[in-house]
Coordinates of C-alpha atoms in Angstrom, one line a residue:
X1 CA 110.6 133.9 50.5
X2 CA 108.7 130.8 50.3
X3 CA 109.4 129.3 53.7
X4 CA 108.0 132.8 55.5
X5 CA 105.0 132.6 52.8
X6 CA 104.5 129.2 54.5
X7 CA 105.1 129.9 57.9
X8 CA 102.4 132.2 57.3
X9 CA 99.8 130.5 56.0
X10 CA 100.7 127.9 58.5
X11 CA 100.9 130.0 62.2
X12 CA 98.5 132.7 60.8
X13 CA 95.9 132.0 58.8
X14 CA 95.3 128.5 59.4
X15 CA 95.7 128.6 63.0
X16 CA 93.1 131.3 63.4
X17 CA 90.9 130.4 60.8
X18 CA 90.8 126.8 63.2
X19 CA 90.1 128.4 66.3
X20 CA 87.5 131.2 64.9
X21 CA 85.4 128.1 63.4
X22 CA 85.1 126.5 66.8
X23 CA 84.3 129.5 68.6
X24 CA 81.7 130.5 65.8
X25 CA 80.3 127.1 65.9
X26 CA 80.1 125.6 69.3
X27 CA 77.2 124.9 71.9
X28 CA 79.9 125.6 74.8
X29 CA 78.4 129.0 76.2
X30 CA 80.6 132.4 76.4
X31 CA 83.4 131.1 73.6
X32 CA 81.2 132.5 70.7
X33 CA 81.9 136.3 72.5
X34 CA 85.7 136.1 72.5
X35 CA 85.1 136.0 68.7
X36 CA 81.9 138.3 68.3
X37 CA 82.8 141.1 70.6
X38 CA 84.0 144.4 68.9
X39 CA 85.3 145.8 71.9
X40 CA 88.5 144.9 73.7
X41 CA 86.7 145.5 77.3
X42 CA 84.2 143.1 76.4
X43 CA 86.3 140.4 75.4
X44 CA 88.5 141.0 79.0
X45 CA 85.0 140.6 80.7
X46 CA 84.1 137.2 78.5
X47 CA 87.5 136.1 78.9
X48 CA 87.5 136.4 83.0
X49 CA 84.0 134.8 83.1
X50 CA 85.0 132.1 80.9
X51 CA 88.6 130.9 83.5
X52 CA 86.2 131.5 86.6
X53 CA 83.8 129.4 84.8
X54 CA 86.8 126.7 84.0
X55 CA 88.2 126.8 87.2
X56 CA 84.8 126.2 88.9
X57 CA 84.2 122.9 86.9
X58 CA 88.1 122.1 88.0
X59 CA 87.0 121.9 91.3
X60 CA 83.5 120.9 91.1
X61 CA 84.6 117.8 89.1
X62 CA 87.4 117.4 91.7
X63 CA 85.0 117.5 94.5
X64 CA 82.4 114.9 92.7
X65 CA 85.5 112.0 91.7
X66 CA 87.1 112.5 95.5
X67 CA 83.0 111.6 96.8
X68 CA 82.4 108.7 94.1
X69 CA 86.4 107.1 94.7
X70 CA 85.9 107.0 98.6
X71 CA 83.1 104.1 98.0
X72 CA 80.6 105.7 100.4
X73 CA 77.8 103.3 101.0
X74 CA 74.2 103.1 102.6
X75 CA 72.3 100.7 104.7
X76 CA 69.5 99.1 104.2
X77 CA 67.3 96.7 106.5
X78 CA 64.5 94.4 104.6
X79 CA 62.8 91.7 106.8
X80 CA 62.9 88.1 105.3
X81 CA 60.4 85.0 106.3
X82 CA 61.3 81.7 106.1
X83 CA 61.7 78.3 108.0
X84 CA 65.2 78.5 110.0
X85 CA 68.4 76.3 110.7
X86 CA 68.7 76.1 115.0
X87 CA 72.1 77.2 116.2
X88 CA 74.2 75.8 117.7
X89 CA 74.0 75.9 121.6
X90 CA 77.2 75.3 124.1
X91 CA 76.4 74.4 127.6
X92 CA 79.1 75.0 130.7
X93 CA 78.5 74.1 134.0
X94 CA 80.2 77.4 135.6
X95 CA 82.0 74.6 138.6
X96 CA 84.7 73.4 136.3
X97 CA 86.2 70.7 138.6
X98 CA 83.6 68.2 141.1
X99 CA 84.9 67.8 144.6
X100 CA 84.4 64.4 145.0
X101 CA 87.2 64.2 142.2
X102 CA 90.2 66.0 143.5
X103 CA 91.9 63.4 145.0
X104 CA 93.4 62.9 141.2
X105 CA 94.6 66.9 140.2
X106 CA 98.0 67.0 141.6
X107 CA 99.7 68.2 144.9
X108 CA 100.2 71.6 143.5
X109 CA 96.5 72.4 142.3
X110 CA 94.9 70.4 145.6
X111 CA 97.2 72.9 147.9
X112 CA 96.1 76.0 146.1
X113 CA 92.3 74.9 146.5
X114 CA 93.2 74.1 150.2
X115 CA 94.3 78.0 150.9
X116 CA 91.7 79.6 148.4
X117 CA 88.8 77.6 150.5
X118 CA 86.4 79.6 152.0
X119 CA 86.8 77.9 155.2
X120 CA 90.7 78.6 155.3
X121 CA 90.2 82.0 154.4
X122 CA 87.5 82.6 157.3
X123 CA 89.8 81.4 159.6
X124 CA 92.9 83.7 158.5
X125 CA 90.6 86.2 158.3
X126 CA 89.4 86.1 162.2
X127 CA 93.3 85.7 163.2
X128 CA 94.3 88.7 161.2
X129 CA 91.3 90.6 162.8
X130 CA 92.3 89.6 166.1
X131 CA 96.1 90.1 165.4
X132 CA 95.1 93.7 163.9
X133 CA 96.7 92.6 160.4
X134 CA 95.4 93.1 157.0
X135 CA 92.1 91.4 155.5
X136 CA 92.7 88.1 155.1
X137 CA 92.1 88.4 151.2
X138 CA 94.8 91.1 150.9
X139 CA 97.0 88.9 152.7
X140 CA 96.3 85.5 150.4
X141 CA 99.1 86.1 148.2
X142 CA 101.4 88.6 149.9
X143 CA 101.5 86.2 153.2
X144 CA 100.5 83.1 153.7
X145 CA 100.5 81.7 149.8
X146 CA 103.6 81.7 147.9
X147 CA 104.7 79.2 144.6
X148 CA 107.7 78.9 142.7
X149 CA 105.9 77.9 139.5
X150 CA 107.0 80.8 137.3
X151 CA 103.9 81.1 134.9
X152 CA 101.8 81.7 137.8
X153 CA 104.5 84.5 139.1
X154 CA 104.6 86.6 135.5
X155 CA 100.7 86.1 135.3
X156 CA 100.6 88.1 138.2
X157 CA 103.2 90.7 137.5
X158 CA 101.7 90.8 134.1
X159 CA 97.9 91.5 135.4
X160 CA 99.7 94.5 137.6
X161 CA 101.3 96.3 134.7
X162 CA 98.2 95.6 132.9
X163 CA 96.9 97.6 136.5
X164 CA 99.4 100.4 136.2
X165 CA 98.6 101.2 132.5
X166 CA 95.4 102.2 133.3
X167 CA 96.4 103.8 136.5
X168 CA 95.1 100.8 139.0
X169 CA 98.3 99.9 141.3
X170 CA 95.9 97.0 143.4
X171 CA 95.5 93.7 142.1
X172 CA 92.0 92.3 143.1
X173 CA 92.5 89.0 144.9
X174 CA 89.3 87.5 143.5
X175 CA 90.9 87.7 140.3
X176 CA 93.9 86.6 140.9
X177 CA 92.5 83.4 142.6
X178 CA 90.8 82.6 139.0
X179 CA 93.7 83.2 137.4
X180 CA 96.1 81.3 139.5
X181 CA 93.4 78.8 139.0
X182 CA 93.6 78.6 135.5
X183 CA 96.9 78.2 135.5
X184 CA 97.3 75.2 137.4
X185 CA 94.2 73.7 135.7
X186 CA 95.6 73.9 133.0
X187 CA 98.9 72.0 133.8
X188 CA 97.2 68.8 134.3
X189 CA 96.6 66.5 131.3
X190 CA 94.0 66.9 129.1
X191 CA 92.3 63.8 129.6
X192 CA 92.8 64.2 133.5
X193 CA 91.4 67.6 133.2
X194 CA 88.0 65.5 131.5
X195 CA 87.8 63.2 134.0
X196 CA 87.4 65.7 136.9
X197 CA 85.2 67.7 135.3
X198 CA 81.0 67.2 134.7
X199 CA 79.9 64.9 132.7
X200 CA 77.0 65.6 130.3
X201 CA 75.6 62.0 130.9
X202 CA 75.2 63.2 135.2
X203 CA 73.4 66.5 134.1
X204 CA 71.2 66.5 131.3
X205 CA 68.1 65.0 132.8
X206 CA 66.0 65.8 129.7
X207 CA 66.5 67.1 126.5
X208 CA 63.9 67.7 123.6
X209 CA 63.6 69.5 120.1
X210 CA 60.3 70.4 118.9
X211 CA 59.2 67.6 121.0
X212 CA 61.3 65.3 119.7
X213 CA 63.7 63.2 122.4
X214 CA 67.5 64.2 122.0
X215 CA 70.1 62.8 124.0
X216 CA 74.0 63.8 125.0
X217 CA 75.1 61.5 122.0
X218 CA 74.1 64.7 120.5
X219 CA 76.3 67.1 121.7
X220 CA 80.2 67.3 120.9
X221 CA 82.6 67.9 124.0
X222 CA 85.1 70.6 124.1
X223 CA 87.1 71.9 127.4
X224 CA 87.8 75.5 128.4
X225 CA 90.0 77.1 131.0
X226 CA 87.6 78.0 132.9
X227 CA 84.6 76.5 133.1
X228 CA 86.0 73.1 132.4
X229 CA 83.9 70.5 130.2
X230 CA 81.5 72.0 128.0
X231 CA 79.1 70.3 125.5
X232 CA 77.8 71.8 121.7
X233 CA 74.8 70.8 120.3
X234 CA 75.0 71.4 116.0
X235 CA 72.6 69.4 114.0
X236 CA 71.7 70.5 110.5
X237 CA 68.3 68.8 110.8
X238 CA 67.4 70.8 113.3
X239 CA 65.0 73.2 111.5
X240 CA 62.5 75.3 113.0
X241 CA 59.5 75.6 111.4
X242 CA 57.2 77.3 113.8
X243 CA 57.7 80.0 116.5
X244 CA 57.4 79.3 120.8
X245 CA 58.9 77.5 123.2
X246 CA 57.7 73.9 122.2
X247 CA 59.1 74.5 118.6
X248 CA 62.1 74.9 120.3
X249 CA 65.1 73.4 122.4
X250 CA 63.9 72.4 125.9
X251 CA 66.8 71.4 128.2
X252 CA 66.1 70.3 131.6
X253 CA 69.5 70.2 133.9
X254 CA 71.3 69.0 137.2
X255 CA 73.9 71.0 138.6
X256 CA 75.4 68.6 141.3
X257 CA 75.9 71.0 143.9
X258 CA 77.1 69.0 146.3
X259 CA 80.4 69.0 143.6
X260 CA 80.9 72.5 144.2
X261 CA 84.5 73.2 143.7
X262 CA 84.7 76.0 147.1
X263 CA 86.9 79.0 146.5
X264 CA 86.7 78.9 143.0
X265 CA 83.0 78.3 142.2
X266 CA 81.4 81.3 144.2
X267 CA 77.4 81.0 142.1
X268 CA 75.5 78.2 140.7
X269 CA 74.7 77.8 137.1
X270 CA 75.1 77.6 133.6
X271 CA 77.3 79.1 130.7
X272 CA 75.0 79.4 127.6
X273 CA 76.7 80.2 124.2
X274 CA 74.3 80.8 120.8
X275 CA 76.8 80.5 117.7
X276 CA 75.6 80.1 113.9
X277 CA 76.4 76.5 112.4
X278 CA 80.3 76.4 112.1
X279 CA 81.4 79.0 114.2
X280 CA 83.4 78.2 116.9
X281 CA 82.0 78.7 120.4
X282 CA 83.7 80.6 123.2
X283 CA 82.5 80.2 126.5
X284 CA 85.4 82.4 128.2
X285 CA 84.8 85.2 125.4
X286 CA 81.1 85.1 125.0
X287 CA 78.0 83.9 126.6
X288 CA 75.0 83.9 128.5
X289 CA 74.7 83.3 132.3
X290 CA 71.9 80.6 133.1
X291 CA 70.8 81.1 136.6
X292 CA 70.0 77.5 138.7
X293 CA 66.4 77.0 140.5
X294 CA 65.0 78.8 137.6
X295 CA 63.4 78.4 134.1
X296 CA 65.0 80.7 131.9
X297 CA 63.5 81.5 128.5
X298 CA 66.0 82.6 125.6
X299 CA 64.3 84.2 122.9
X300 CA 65.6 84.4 119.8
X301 CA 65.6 86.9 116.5
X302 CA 67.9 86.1 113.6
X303 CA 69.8 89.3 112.1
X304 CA 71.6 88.5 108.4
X305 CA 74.2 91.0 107.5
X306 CA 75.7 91.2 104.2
X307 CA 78.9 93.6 103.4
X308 CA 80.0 95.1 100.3
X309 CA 83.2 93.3 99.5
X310 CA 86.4 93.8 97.6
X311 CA 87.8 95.5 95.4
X312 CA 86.2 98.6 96.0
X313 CA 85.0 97.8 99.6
X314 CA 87.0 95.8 102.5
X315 CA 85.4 92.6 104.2
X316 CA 86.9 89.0 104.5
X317 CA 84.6 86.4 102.8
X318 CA 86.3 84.0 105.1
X319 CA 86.3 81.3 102.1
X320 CA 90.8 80.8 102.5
X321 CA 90.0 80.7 106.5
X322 CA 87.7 78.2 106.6
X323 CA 89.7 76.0 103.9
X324 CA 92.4 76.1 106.3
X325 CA 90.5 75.4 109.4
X326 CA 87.2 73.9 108.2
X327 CA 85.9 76.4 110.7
X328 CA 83.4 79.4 109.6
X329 CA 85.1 82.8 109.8
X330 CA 84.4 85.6 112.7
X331 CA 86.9 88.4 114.0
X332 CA 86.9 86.9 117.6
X333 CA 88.0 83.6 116.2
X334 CA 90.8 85.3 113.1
X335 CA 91.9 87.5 116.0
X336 CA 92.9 84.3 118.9
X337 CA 93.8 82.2 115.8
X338 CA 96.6 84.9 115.2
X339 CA 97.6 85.3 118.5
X340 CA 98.3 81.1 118.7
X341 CA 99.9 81.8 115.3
X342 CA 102.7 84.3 116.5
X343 CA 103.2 82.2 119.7
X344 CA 103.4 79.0 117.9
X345 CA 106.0 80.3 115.4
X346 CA 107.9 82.7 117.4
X347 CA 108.1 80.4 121.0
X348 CA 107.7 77.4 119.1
X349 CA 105.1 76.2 121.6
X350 CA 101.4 77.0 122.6
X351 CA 99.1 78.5 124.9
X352 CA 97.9 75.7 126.8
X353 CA 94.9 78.4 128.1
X354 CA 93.4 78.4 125.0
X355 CA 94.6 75.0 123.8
X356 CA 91.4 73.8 122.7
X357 CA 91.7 76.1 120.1
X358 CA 95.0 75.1 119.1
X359 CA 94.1 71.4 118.9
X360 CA 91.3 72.3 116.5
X361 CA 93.0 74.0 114.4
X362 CA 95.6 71.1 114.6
X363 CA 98.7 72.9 115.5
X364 CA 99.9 71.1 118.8
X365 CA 101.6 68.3 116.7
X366 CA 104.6 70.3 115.7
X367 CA 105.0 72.0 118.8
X368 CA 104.8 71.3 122.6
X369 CA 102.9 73.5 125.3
X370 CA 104.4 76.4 126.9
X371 CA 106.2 75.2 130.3
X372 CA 109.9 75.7 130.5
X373 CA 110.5 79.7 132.1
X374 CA 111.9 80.2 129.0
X375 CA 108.9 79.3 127.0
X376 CA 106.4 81.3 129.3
X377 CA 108.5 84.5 129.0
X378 CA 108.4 84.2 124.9
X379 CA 105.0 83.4 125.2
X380 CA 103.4 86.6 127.4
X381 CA 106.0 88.6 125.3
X382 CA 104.1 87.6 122.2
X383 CA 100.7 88.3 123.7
X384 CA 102.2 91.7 124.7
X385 CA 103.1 92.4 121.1
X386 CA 99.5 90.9 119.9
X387 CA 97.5 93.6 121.9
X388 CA 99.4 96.4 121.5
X389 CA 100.3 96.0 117.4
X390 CA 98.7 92.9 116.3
X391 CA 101.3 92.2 113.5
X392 CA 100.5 90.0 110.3
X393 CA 97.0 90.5 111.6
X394 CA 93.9 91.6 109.4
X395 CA 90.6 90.4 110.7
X396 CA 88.2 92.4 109.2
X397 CA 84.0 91.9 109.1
X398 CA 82.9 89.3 107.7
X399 CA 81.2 89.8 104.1
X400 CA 78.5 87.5 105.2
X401 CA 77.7 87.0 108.8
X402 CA 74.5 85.7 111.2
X403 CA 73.8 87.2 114.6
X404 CA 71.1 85.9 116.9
X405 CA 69.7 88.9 119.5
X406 CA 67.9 87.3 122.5
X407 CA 65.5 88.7 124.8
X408 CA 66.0 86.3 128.3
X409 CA 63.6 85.9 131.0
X410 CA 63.0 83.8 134.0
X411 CA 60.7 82.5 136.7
X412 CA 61.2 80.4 139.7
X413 CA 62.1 76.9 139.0
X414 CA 61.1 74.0 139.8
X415 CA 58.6 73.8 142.4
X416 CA 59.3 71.9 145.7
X417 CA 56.6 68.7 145.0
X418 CA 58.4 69.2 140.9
X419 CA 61.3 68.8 142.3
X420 CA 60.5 65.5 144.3
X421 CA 59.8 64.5 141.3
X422 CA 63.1 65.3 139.7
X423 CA 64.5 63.6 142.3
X424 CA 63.1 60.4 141.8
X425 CA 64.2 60.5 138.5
X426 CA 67.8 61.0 139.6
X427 CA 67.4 58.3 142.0
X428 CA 66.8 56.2 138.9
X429 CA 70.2 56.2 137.3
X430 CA 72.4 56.3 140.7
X431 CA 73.0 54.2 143.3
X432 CA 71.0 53.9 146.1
X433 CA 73.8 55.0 148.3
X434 CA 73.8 58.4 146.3
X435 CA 69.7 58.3 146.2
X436 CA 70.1 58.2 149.7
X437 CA 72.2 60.8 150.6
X438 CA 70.6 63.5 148.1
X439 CA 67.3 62.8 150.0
X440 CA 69.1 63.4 153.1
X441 CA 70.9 66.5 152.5
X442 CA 67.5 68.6 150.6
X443 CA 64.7 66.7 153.4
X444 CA 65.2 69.2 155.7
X445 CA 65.4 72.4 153.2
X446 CA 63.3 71.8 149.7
X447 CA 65.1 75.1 148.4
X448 CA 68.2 73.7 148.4
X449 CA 66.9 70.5 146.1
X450 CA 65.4 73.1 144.0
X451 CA 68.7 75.2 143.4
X452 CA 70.4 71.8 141.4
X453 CA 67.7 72.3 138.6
X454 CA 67.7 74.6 135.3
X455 CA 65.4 74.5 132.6
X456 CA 66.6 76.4 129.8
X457 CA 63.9 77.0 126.0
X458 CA 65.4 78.3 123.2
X459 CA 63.6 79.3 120.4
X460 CA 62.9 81.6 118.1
X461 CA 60.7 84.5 118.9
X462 CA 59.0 84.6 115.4
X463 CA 60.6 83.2 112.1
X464 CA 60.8 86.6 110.5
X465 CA 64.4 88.2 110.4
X466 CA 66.3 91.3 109.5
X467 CA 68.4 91.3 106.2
X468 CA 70.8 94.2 106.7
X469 CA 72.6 95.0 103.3
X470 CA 75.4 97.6 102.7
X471 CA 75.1 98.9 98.9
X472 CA 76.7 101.5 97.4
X473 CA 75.8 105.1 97.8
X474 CA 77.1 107.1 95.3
X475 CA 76.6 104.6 91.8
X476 CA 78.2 105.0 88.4
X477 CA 74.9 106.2 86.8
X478 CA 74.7 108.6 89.7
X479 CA 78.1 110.0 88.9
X480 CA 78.0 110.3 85.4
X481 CA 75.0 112.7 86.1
X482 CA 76.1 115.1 88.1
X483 CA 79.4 115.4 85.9
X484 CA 76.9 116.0 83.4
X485 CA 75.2 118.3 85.1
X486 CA 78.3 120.6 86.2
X487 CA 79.5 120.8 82.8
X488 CA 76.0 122.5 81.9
X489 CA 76.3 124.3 85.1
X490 CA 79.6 126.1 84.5
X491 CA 80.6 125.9 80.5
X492 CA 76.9 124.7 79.2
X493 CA 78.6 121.5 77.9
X494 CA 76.3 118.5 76.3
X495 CA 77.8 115.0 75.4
X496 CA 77.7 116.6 71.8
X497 CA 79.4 119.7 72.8
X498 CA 82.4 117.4 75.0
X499 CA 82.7 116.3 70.7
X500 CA 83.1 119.4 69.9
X501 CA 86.0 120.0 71.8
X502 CA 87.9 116.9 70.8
X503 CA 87.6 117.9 67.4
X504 CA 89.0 120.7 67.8
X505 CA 91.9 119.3 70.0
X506 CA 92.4 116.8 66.9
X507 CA 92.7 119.9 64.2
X508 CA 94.8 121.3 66.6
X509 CA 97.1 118.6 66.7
X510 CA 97.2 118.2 62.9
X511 CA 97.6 121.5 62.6
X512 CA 101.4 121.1 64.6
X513 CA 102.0 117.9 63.1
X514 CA 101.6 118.3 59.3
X515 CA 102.0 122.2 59.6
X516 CA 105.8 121.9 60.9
X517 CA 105.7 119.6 57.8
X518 CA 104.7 121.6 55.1
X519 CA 107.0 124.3 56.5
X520 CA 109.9 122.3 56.0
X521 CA 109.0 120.7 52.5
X522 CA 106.4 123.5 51.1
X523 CA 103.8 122.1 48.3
X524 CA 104.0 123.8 44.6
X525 CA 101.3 125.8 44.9
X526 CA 102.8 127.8 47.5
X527 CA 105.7 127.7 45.2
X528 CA 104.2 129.8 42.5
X529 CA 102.5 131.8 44.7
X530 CA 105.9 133.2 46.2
X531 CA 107.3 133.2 42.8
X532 CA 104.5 135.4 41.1
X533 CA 105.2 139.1 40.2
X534 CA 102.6 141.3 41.2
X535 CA 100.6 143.7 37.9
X536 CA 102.2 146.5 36.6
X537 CA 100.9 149.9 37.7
X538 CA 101.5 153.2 37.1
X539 CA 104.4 154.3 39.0
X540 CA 102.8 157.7 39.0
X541 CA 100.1 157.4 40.7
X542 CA 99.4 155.0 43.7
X543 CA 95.4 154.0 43.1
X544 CA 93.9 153.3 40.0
X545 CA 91.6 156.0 38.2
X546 CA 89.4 153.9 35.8
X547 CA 86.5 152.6 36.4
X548 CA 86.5 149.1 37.3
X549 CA 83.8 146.2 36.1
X550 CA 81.3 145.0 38.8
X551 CA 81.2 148.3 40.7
X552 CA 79.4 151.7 40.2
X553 CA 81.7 153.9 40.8
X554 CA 81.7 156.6 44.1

C-alpha cells in the first residue's frame, strides 16, 4: 500500500504538477495552450503547430551552423601609401652560349649545334626539295641526326606521349631542338657552362638607381637551362621614395650579337624577371621579354595580399620553408622544390635542368646528377608521378604574399648618331682589334649597331598600392544573431526563455533521480498517510445530510 501511494505521488502528481508549471509560466509561445485549452481538437491543433514549429528551428539552426562551419570569407581591397622596397630584378640574355666560345663545349654539344645551324639546315632543305623528300625540319631528327645519349632519346619519347595525351601525334622540331639543347648544355660542367656564357661585366654599359651609379658588383649570378648566365639585383637599400622613371632603375645594355649562338638563339634580347625581396627568380618559369634596339619602360604597381590562415582557413605562412631554405615561400618555388625532393630521395640523384635550384637549396652534396640510363629512367618516372599526383605535396597560397603588375611600353632605341656614341664607349673597354671590327661590321648598316642596345626603366608607376585582405564573412557575433533570431521566429524563445527550459530539464531530471528514490525508501509522512483509516460514516446512507460549517447550504 505504501509503495503504490508513492508511486503515485511520484509519476502522477508530481510529474504533472512539474510540467503544468512550466507550461503555465513560460515566454516560449504556443506551450501555455496545451495546458489552457478545454477542447481536445484544440490541443491536436497547438500540438501540430508546436512540432512544425520545432522541426523548423531543427533545420533552420542546421542550415545557419553548416553556413558559419564552412568559414566563408569576403574580400576586401583598401589602397595603402608609403615609400617602397625595389624588387628584385633578374636579367638573361635570351643567347645562352657566345660563339666565339664553342671551341670549349664538347664534341657532342658542338656536333648538335653544327646540324641545328641555320646554314646546315638551308642546305638539307634545298636537297630534300630537289630530291622531292620531306622538309628539311621534319627530316632533322628522323634522318640525318641521330645520338645514343639516352636522356636525350626518352626526352623525346617523353615530349610525344606528353603529344598523344592531348591528342597531338607530331612533335614540333623547333621544340625539340631546344630541348635537345638543354640537354646537352646541361651535361657540361657548371663552371664550363659559366665560362661560355655572357658575362655581366661585357653587357651592362650603364646602370643607375635614382641617379645613383650601380655597378655588376651588384648583382648576384645564377645559371639556368636555358638562357644560360643570368644576373639578380636585391639590395635592401634600394627604396623608392618618389614615382617615374628617374626614381627608378635605368639599365643601359649590350647584346653582343655578333655571339649569337645560330640554331638555337632565333631573336635578340632580354629575359626580365620582377620577384619580391627573397623569392627566388625563375627565368624559365616566369618573365618578361625585353626587346633589343628599343627602350622599354616597365611600370610598376605593388599588390599586398593577405590570407586568412589556420585553423579555421588554409594558407602556408611559409615561416618552416623559409627556415629550411632561407628562401621566401611561393607555390612555384614549394611545387619544383618537391619535385627535386621525390627525385632526390627516390633516384638518389638530381635534375641537373633545374640544378640551380638544387644547389641552393644545398642538396647536391649527398647525391650525384642524374646520368647513368638507369638514373634518367627513375628520374622522368618521378616527374611522371609529380604531375599527375604530386605526392607528399601541399603548396598552398601563401598567407602573406607581394605581386608587382606592370604595364610595359617601348619606343625605338637608340638612335643611329646615340648609338655612335655607345660605340665609342664600348670601344673604351675592348681592344682595338674588337673596336675595330665592331666599327666594321655596323659602318655600312647603322640599324644593325642599333639592334645590340636595350635600355630598360623600372619603376614604380605611383607609390600607392592595393592591400587585398580576406576576412571572414559570416562572424561569431553574426551567428549568435540569427540563432537568436530563429528561436523568436519559430518557438518565440529569448536568452531568458532558453533558462526556462533548462530549468525545467533540471526538475525533470531530479524528478527521475530522487523520485525512483523515494519510491524505493518512502519518507514517514507518506507512511502515515497510507496507514490512516478514513472517518466513519453512516453505512446507510452514502452523502452526508447535515449541514456543514463554511457553506450555506443548496
Amino acid at each position: 500500500m505504501a509503495i503504490d501511494v508513492c508511486d503515485q505521488v511520484s509519476n502522477g502528481k508530481s510529474l504533472r504538477s512539474i510540467v503544468k508549471r512550466f507550461a503555465e509560466r513560460t515566454s516560449m509561445q504556443g506551450v501555455s495552450f496545451l495546458s489552457t485549452s478545454r477542447s481536445w481538437y484544440a490541443r491536436i491543433i497547438w500540438s501540430c503547430l508546436l512540432l512544425t514549429s520545432l522541426s523548423m528551428l531543427f533545420y533552420h539552426l542546421t542550415y545557419l551552423m553548416q553556413i558559419y562551419y564552412s568559414w566563408p570569407k569576403q574580400t576586401s581591397v583598401s589602397l595603402g601609401f608609403s615609400p617602397l622596397p625595389f624588387p628584385t630584378i633578374t636579367i638573361c640574355n635570351t643567347n645562352p652560349v657566345k660563339q666565339s666560345k664553342l671551341g670549349h663545349v664538347s664534341n657532342e654539344l658542338y656536333s648538335f649545334l653544327y646540324k641545328a645551324n641555320p646554314s646546315t639546315l638551308v642546305k638539307e632543305q634545298q636537297q630534300r626539295r630537289i630530291n622531292g623528300s620531306e622538309p628539311a625540319l621534319n627530316g632533322l631528327f628522323n634522318g640525318n641526326f641521330t645520338t645514343s645519349d639516352y636522356q636525350m632519346n626518352i626526352t623525346t619519347v617523353q615530349a610525344q606521349e606528353d603529344g598523344r595525351e592531348m591528342g597531338l601525334n607530331e612533335s614540333s622540331t623547333t621544340a625539340t631542338i631546344q630541348l635537345q639543347f638543354q640537354v646537352l648544355f646541361m651535361k657540361e660542367v657548371r663552371q664550363t657552362r659559366i665560362n661560355i656564357g655572357h658575362q655581366l661585366d661585357d653587357m651592362l654599359m650603364d646602370c643607375s638607381f635614382s641617379c645613383q651609379t650601380c655597378s655588376p658588383r651588384h648583382f648576384i649570378m645564377q645559371t639556368s637551362s636555358t638562357f644560360g648566365n643570368c644576373y639578380t639585383l636585391e639590395h635592401n637599400k634600394f627604396i623608392s621614395k618618389r614615382s617615374g622613371q628617374t626614381k627608378g632603375l635605368q639599365l643601359i645594355l649590350y647584346l653582343e650579337n655578333a655571339e649569337q649562338l645560330e640554331g638555337i638563339t632565333t631573336g635578340n634580347g632580354f629575359q626580365l624577371v620582377v620577384n619580391p625581396h627573397g623569392v627566388l627568380p625563375l627565368p624559365v618559369h616566369d618573365g618578361l621579354t625585353i626587346d633589343a634596339g628599343k627602350e622599354t619602360n616597365v611600370a610598376l604597381k605593388k599588390l599586398q595580399i593577405k590570407r586568412l590562415g589556420p585553423p579555421k582557413w588554409d594558407c602556408e605562412d611559409g615561416l618552416m620553408f623559409q627556415r629550411r631554405y632561407n628562401i621566401t615561400y611561393s607555390v612555384q618555388t614549394c611545387q619544383l622544390v618537391c619535385e627535386q625532393e621525390m627525385i632526390a630521395n627516390v633516384c638518389k640523384c638530381y635534375n641537373v635542368a633545374e640544378e640551380e635550384i638544387t644547389l641552393i637549396l644545398n642538396t647536391t652534396n649527398p647525391h650525384p646528377a642524374c646520368r647513368s640510363k638507369k638514373q634518367v629512367k627513375c628520374m622522368f618516372g618521378q616527374m611522371w608521378v609529380f604531375e599527375n599526383f604530386a605526392l607528399n605535396c601541399t603548396c598552398g597560397n601563401p598567407c602573406r604574399e607581394i605581386k608587382y603588375e606592370k604595364s610595359i611600353s617601348s619606343r625605338q632605341w637608340p638612335s643611329d648618331s646615340y648609338a655612335k656614341v655607345l660605340l665609342e664607349r664600348l670601344c673604351e673597354t675592348r681592344s682595338a682589334v674588337d673596336c675595330q671590327n665592331l666599327k666594321h661590321n655596323y659602318t655600312t648598316d647603322p640599324r644593325l649597331l642599333r639592334l645590340n642596345f636595350a635600355k630598360l626603366n623600372i619603376f614604380f608607376e605611383d607609390l600607392n598600392y592595393e592591400i587585398i585582405n580576406e576576412e571572414p564573412d559570416y562572424e561569431l557575433t553574426q551567428f549568435v544573431s540569427d540563432v537568436g533570431g530563429t528561436l523568436g521566429l519559430w518557438v518565440g524563445l529569448s536568452v531568458l526563455s532558453v533558462f526556462e527550459v533548462v530549468q525545467l530539464l533540471i526538475e525533470l531530471s531530479s524528478f527521475v533521480t530522487f523520485g525512483a528514490c523515494k519510491a524505493k525508501d518512502p519518507d514517514a509522512d507518506t507512511l502515515t498517510l497510507a496507514k490512516k483509516e478514513p472517518p466513519d460514516m453512516d453505512k446507510s446512507s452514502s452523502y452526508p445530510t447535515s449541514h456543514i460549517s463554511g457553506f450555506s447550504g443548496y
